[in-house]
CSV table of C-alpha atoms in Angstrom, one decimal:
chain,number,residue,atom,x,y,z
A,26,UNK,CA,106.0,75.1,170.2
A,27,UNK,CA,103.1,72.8,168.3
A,28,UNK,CA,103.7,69.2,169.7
A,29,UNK,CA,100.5,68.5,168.4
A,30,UNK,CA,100.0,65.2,166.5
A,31,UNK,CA,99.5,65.9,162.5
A,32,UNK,CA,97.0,63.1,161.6
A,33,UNK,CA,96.1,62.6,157.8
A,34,UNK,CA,92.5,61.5,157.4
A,35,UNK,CA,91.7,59.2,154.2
A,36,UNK,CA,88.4,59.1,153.9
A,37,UNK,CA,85.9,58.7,150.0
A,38,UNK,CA,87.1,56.5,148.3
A,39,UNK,CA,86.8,54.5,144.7
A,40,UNK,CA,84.0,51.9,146.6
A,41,UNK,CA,80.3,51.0,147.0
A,42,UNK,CA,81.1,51.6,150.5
A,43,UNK,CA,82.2,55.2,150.1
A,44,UNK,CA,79.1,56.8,151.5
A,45,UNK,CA,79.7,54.4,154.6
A,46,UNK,CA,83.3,56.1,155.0
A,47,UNK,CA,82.0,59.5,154.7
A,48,UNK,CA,79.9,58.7,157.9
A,49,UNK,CA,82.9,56.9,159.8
A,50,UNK,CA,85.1,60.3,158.6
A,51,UNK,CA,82.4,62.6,159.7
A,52,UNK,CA,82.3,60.6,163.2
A,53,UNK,CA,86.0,60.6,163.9
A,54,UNK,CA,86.7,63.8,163.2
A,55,UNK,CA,84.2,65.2,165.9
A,56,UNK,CA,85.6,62.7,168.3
A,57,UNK,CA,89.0,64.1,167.9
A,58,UNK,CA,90.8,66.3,170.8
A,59,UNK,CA,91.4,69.4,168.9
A,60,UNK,CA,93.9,70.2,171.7
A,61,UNK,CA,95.8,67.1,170.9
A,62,UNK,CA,95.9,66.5,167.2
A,63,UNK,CA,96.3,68.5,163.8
A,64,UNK,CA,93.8,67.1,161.2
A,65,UNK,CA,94.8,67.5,157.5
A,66,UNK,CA,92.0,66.0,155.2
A,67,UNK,CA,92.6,63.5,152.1
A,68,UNK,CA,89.3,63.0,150.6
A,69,UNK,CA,88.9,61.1,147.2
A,70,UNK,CA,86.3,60.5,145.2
A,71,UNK,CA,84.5,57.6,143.6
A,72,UNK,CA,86.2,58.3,140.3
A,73,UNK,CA,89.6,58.0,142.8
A,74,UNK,CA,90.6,61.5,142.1
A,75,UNK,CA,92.4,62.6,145.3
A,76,UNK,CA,91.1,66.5,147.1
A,77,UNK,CA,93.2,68.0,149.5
A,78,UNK,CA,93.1,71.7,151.5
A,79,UNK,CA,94.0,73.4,154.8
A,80,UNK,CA,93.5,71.2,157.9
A,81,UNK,CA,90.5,70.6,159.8
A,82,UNK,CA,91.1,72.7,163.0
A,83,UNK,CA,87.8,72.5,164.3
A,84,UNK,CA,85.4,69.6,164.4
A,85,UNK,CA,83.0,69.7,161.2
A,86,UNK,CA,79.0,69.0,162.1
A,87,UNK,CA,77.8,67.6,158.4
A,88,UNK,CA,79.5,65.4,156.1
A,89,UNK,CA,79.2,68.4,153.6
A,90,UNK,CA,81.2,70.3,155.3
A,91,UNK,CA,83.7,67.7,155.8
A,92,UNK,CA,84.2,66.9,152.1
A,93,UNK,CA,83.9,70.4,150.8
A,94,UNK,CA,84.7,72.6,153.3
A,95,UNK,CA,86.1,75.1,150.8
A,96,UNK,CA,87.2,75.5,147.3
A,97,UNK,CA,90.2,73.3,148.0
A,98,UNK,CA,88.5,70.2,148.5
A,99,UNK,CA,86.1,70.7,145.7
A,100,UNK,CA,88.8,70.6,143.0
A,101,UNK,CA,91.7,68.2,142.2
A,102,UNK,CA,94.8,69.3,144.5
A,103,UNK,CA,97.8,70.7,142.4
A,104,UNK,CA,99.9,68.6,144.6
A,105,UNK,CA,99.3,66.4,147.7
A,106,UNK,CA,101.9,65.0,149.8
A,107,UNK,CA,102.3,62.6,153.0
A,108,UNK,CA,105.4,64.7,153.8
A,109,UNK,CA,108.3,64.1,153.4
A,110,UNK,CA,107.7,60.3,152.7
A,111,UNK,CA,106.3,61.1,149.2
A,112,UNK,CA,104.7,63.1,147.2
A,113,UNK,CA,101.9,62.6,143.8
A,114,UNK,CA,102.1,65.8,141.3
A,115,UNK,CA,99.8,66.0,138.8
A,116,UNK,CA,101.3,66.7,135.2
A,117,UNK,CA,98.5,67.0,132.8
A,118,UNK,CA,97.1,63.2,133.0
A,119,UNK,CA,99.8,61.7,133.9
A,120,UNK,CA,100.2,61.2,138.2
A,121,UNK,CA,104.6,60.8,138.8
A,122,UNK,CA,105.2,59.1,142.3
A,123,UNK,CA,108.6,59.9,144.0
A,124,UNK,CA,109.6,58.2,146.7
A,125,UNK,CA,112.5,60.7,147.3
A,126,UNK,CA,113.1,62.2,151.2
A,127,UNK,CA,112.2,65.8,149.8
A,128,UNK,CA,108.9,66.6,149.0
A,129,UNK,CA,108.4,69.2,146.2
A,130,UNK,CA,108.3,73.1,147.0
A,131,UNK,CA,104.6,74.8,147.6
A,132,UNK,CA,103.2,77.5,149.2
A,133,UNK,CA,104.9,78.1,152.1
A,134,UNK,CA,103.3,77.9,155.1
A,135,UNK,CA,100.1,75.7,153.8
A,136,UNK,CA,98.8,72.8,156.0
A,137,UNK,CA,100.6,70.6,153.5
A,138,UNK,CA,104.1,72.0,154.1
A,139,UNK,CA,104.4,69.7,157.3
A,140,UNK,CA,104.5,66.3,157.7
A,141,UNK,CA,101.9,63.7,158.8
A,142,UNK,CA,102.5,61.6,162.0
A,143,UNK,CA,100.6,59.5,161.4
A,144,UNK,CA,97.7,58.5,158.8
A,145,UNK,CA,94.2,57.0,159.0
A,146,UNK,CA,92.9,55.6,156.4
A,147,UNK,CA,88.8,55.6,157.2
A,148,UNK,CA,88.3,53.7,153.7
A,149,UNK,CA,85.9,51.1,153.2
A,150,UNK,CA,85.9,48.2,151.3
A,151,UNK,CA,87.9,48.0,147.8
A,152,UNK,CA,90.8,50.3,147.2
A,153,UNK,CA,91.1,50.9,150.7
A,154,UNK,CA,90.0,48.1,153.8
A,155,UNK,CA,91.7,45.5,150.8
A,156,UNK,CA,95.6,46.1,151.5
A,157,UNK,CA,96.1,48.7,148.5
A,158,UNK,CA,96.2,51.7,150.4
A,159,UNK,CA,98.2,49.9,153.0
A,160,UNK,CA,100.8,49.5,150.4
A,161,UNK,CA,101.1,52.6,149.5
A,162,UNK,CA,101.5,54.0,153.0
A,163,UNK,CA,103.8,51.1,153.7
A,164,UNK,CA,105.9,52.3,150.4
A,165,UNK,CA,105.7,55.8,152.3
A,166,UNK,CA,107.3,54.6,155.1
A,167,UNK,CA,104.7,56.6,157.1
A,168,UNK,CA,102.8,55.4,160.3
A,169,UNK,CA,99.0,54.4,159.9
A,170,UNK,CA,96.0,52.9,161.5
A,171,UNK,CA,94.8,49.5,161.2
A,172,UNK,CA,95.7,46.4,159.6
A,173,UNK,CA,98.9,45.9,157.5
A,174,UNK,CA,98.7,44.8,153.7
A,175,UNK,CA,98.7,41.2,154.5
A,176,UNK,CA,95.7,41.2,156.8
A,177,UNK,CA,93.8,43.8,154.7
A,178,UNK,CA,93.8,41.9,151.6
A,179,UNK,CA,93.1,38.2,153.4
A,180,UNK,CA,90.4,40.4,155.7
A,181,UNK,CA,88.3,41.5,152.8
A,182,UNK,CA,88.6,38.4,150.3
A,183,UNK,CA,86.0,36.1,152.2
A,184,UNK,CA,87.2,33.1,150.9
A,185,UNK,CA,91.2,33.7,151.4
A,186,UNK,CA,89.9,34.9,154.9
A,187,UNK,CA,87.8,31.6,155.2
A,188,UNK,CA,90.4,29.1,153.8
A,189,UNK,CA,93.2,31.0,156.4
A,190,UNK,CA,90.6,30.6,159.4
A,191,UNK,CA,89.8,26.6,158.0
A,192,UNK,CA,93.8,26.4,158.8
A,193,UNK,CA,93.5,27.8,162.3
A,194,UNK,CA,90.7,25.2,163.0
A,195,UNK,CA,88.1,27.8,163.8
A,196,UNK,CA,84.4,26.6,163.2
A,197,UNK,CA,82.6,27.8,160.2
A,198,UNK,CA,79.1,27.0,158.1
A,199,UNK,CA,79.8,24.9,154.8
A,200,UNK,CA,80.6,27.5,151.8
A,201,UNK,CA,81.3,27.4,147.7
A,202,UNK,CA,83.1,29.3,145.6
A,203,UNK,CA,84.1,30.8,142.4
A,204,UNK,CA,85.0,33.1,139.6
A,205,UNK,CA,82.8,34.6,136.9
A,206,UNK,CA,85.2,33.0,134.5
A,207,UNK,CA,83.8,29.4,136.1
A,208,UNK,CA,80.4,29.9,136.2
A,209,UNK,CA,80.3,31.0,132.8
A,210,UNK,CA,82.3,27.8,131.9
A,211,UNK,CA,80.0,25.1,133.9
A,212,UNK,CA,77.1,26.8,135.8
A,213,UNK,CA,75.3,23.6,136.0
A,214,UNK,CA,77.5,21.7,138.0
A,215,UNK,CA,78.1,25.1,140.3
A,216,UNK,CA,74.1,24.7,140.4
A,217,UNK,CA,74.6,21.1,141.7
A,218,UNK,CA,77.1,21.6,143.7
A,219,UNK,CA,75.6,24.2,145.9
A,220,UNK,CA,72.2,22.5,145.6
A,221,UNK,CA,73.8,19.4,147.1
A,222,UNK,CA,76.0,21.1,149.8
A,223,UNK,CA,74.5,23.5,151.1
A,224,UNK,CA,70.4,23.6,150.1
A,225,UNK,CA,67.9,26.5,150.4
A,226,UNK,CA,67.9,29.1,151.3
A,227,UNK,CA,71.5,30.0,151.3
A,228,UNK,CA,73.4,33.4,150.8
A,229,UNK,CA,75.3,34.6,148.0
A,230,UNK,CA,78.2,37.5,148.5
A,231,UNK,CA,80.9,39.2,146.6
A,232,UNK,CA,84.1,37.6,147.9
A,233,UNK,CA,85.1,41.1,147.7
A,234,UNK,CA,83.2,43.9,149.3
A,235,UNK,CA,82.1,44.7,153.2
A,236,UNK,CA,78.7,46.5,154.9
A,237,UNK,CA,77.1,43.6,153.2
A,238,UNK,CA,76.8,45.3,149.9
A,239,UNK,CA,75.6,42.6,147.2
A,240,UNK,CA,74.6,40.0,149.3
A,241,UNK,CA,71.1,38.5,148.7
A,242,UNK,CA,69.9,35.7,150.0
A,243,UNK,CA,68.2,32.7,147.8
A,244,UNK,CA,65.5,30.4,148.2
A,245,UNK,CA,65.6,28.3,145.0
A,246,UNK,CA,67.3,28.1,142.0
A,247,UNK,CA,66.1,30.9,140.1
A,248,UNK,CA,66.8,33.4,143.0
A,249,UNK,CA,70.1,31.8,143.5
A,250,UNK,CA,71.0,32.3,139.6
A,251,UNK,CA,69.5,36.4,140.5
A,252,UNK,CA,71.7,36.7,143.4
A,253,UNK,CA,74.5,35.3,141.9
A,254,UNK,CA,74.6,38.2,138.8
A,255,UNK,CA,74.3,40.6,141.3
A,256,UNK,CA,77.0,39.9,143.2
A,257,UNK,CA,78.9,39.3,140.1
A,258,UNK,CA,78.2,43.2,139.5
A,259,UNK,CA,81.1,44.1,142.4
A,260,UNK,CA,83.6,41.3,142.5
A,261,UNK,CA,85.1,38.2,139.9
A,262,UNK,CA,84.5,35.9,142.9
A,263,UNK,CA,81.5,34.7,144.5
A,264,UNK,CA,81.1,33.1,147.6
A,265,UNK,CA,77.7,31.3,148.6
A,266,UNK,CA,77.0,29.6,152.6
A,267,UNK,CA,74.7,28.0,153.7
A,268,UNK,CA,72.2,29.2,156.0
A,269,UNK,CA,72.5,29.3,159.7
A,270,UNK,CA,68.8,29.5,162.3
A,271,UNK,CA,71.7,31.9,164.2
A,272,UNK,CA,71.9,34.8,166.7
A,273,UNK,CA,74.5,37.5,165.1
A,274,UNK,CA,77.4,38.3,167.9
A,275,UNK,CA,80.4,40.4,167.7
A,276,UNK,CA,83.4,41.4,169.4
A,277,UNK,CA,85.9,44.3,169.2
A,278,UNK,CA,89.6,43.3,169.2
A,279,UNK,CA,92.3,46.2,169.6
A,280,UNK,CA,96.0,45.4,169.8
A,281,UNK,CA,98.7,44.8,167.7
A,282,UNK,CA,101.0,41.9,169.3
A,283,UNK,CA,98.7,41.3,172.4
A,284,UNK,CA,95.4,42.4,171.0
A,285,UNK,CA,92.5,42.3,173.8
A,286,UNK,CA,89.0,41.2,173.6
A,287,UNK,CA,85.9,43.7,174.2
A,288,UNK,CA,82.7,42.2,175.4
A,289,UNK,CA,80.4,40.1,172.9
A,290,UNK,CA,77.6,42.6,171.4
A,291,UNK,CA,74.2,40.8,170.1
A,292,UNK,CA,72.4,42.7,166.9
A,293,UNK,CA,69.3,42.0,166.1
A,294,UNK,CA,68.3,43.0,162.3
A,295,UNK,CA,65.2,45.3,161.1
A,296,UNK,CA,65.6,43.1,158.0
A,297,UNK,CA,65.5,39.4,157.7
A,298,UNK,CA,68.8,39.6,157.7
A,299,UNK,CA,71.8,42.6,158.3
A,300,UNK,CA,71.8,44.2,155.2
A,301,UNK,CA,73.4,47.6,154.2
A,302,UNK,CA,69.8,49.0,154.7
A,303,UNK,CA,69.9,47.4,157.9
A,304,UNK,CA,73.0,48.9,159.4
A,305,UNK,CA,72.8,52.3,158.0
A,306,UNK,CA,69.7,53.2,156.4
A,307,UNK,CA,67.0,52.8,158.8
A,308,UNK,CA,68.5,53.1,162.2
A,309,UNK,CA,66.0,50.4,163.5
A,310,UNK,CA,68.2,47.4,164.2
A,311,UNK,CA,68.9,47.0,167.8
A,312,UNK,CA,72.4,46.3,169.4
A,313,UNK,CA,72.6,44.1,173.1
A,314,UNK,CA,75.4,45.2,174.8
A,315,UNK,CA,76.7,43.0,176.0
A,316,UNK,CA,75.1,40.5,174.7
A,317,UNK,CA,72.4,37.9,176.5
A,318,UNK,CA,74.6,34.7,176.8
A,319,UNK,CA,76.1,33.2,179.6
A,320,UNK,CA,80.1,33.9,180.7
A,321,UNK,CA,81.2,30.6,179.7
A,322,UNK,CA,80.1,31.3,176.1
A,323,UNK,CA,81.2,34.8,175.8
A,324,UNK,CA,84.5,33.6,177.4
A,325,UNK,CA,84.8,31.6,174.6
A,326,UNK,CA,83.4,33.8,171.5
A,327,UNK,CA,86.2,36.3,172.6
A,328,UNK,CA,89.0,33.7,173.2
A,329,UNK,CA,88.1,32.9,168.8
A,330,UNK,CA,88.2,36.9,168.0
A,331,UNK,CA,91.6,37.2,169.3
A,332,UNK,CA,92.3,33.8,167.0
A,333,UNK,CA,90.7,35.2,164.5
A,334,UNK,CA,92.6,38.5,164.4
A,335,UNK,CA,96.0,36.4,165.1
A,336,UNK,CA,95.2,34.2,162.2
A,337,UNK,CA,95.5,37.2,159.6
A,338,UNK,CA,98.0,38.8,161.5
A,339,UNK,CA,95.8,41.8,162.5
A,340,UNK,CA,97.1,45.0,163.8
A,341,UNK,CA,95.3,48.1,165.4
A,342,UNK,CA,91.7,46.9,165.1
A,343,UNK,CA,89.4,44.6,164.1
A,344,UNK,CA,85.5,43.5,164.5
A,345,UNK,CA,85.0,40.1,164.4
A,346,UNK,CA,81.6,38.3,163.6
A,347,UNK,CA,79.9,35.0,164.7
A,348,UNK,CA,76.9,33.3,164.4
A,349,UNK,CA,75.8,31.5,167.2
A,350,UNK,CA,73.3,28.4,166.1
A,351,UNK,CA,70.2,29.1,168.1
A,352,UNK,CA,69.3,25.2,168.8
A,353,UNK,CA,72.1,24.5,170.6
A,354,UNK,CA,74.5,27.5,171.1
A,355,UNK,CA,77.0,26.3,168.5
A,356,UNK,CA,79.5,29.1,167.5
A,357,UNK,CA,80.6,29.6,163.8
A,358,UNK,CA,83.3,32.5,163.4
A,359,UNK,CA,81.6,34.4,160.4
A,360,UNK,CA,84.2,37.2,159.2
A,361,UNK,CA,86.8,39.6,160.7
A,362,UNK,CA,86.4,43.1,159.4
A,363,UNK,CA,90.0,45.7,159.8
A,364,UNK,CA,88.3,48.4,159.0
A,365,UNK,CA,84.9,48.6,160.8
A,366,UNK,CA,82.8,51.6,160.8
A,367,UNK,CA,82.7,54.5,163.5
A,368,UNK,CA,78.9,55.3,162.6
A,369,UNK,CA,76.4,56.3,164.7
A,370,UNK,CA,75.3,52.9,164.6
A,371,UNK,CA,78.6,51.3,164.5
A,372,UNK,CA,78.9,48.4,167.0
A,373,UNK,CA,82.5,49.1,167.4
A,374,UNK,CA,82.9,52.1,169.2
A,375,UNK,CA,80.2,50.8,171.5
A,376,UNK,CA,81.4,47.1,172.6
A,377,UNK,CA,84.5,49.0,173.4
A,378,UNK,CA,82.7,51.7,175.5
A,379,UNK,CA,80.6,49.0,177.4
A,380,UNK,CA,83.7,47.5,178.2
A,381,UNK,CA,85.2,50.7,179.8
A,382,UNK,CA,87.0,52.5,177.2
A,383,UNK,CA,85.5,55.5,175.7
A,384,UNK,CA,85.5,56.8,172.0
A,385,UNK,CA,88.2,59.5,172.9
A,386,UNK,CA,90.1,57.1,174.9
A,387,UNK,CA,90.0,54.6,171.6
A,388,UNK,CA,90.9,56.5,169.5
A,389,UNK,CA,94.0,58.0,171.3
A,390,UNK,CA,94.9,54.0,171.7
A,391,UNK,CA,94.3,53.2,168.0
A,392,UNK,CA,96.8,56.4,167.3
A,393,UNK,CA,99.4,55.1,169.6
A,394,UNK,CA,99.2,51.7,168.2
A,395,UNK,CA,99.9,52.8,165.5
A,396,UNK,CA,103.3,55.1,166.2
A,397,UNK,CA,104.3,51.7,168.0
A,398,UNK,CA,104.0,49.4,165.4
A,399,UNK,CA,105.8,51.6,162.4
A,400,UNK,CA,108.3,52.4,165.3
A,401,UNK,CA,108.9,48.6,165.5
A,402,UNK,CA,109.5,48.5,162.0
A,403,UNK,CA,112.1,51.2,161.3
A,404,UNK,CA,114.7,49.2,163.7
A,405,UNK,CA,114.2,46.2,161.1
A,406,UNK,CA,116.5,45.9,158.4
A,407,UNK,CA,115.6,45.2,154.9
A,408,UNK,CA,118.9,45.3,153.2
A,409,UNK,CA,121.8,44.3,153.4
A,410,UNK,CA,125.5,44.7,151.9
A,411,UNK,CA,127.4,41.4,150.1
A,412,UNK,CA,131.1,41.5,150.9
């Protein structure tokens, strides 16, 4: 008898972070106990076309081989399913959803004939770290990893995530906002306003978008006007904050109910600051585990992750971010990301190993998590009958 655990891994995706995923995917999957857990493979592509195939049965070395491993990843699948919760079947170019108990009929005996325990969805950024795929899992009625829709979406939209941690009273630099639609309309006062606010140099970000993709950061006018068309190119909304003389901390938080603090990790950039070259590119920025900084203060950096991941509602896992203001050790919560990366040089994985917990070991947690939580959920009741 297989009691193995069938695990669906999500990994691609329709995102300027989809290379980023492809390296978390590629790092899972080797970490996974074979003896354990089934793997079946969702990949999808950056034109969001979704590739499916047999499952993964041994770890693969190369993210080639992860992605197209054979012939039925490198073609569109006939039919995919996250069995029996639902299935997608294409008919010509037109994708039907059913939510019905029975999935269609295939192949019998294919991976895809049984169903998933449990799904992770290793997406980054849009379509996938931003609530949508969480919606559609939750519309499945299937168990999965990580945040739920409400802390996705507030968790990647920096300023709903910044006005939400305002609320909770946690300490943050001075910030501006707005759409394109807005600085189209009045740039000049936008201009002011940030000029007045904030100063040089300052950075600009996409509201929307993670492993700082986008961000620049501006010393005067003209380079703020360049940053701000460029961050324009991947989200509506722009957020722009002012600029802190800061050491960058983080902390791991795993939980779902009674999520627990790893120790504080320190980074210190190659770049001027931690860009996307920065954290996967060159491999030269430097991680301090745990980080250099008295008890007292990392007592108290952990004590506003857990907030932090509270405030949103978190589930499953989280990395949270802080800058810590270098003339007087100031702390200033800087984003809380649900889906952080399992990279080589992911600083996830690693705060929680410093703190005694092992990548196998997390990952088995992050699984059972998981199961808990949807288990929680099926004894709610979301109808009801009127007499």
């Amino acid at each position: 008898m297989n009691d193995k655990i069938r695990v669906g891994l999500i990994y691609g995706g329709k995102s300027g972070e989809h290379e980023v995923s492809l390296q978390t995917a590629l790092a899972v999957i080797k970490a996974f106990d074979m003896n354990k857990y089934e793997i079946q493979p969702f990949y999808i592509t950056k034109q969001g076309e979704w590739r499916t195939g047999p499952q993964l049965t041994a770890p693969a070395q190369t993210v080639a081989e992860l992605t197209f491993q054979d012939e039925a990843l490198s073609a569109p699948a006939s039919s995919f399913a996250l069995q029996p919760f639902f299935a997608s079947q294409l008919a010509g170019d037109k994708a039907v959803i059913s939510s019905s108990q029975t999935a269609p009929a295939q192949k019998t005996g294919s991976a895809q004939d049984k169903p998933l325990d449990v799904v992770f969805p290793l997406l980054h950024g849009t379509f996938g770290e931003d609530g949508t795929i969480q919606g559609l899992l939750e519309m499945a009625n299937i168990a999965y990893v990580g945040a739920g829709v409400l802390a996705s979406s507030v968790g990647m939209d920096k300023v709903m995530m910044k006005k939400v941690f305002a609320q909770e009273g946690l300490p943050q630099c001075v910030f501006r906002h707005f759409t394109k639609t807005q600085w189209e309309k009045d740039q000049a006062y936008f201009l002011m306003e940030i000029e007045i606010s904030i100063g040089y140099p300052c950075f600009v970000k996409p509201a929307n978008l993670g492993s700082s993709v986008g961000i620049s950061k501006a010393s005067n006018r003209d380079e703020l006007i360049a940053a701000i068309q460029i961050a324009f190119q991947y989200d509506r909304k722009v957020i722009v904050e002012e600029n802190i003389n800061a050491r960058e901390v983080e902390v791991a938080v795993l939980g779902n109910d009674e999520p627990r603090a790893s120790v504080v990790g320190e980074i210190v950039s190659s770049n001027e600051f931690y860009d996307y070259k920065a954290k996967y590119i060159d491999g030269k920025s430097s991680m301090i585990i745990p980080a250099e900084i008295s008890e007292e203060l990392s007592d108290q950096i952990r004590e506003l992750a857990v907030r932090a991941f509270q405030a949103v509602d978190g589930s499953g896992l989280s990395r949270v971010d802080f800058f810590l203001r270098k003339e007087d050790n100031r702390i200033f919560i800087n984003e809380i990301n649900t889906m952080p990366g399992f990279t080589p040089f992911s600083m996830y994985p690693l705060l929680w190993k410093e703190t005694g917990k092992p990548y196998q070991e997390l990952l088995d947690d992050l699984i059972t998590l998981a199961l808990q939580r949807h288990a929680d959920k099926q004894r709610l009741q979301y109808t009801f009958d009127v007499e």
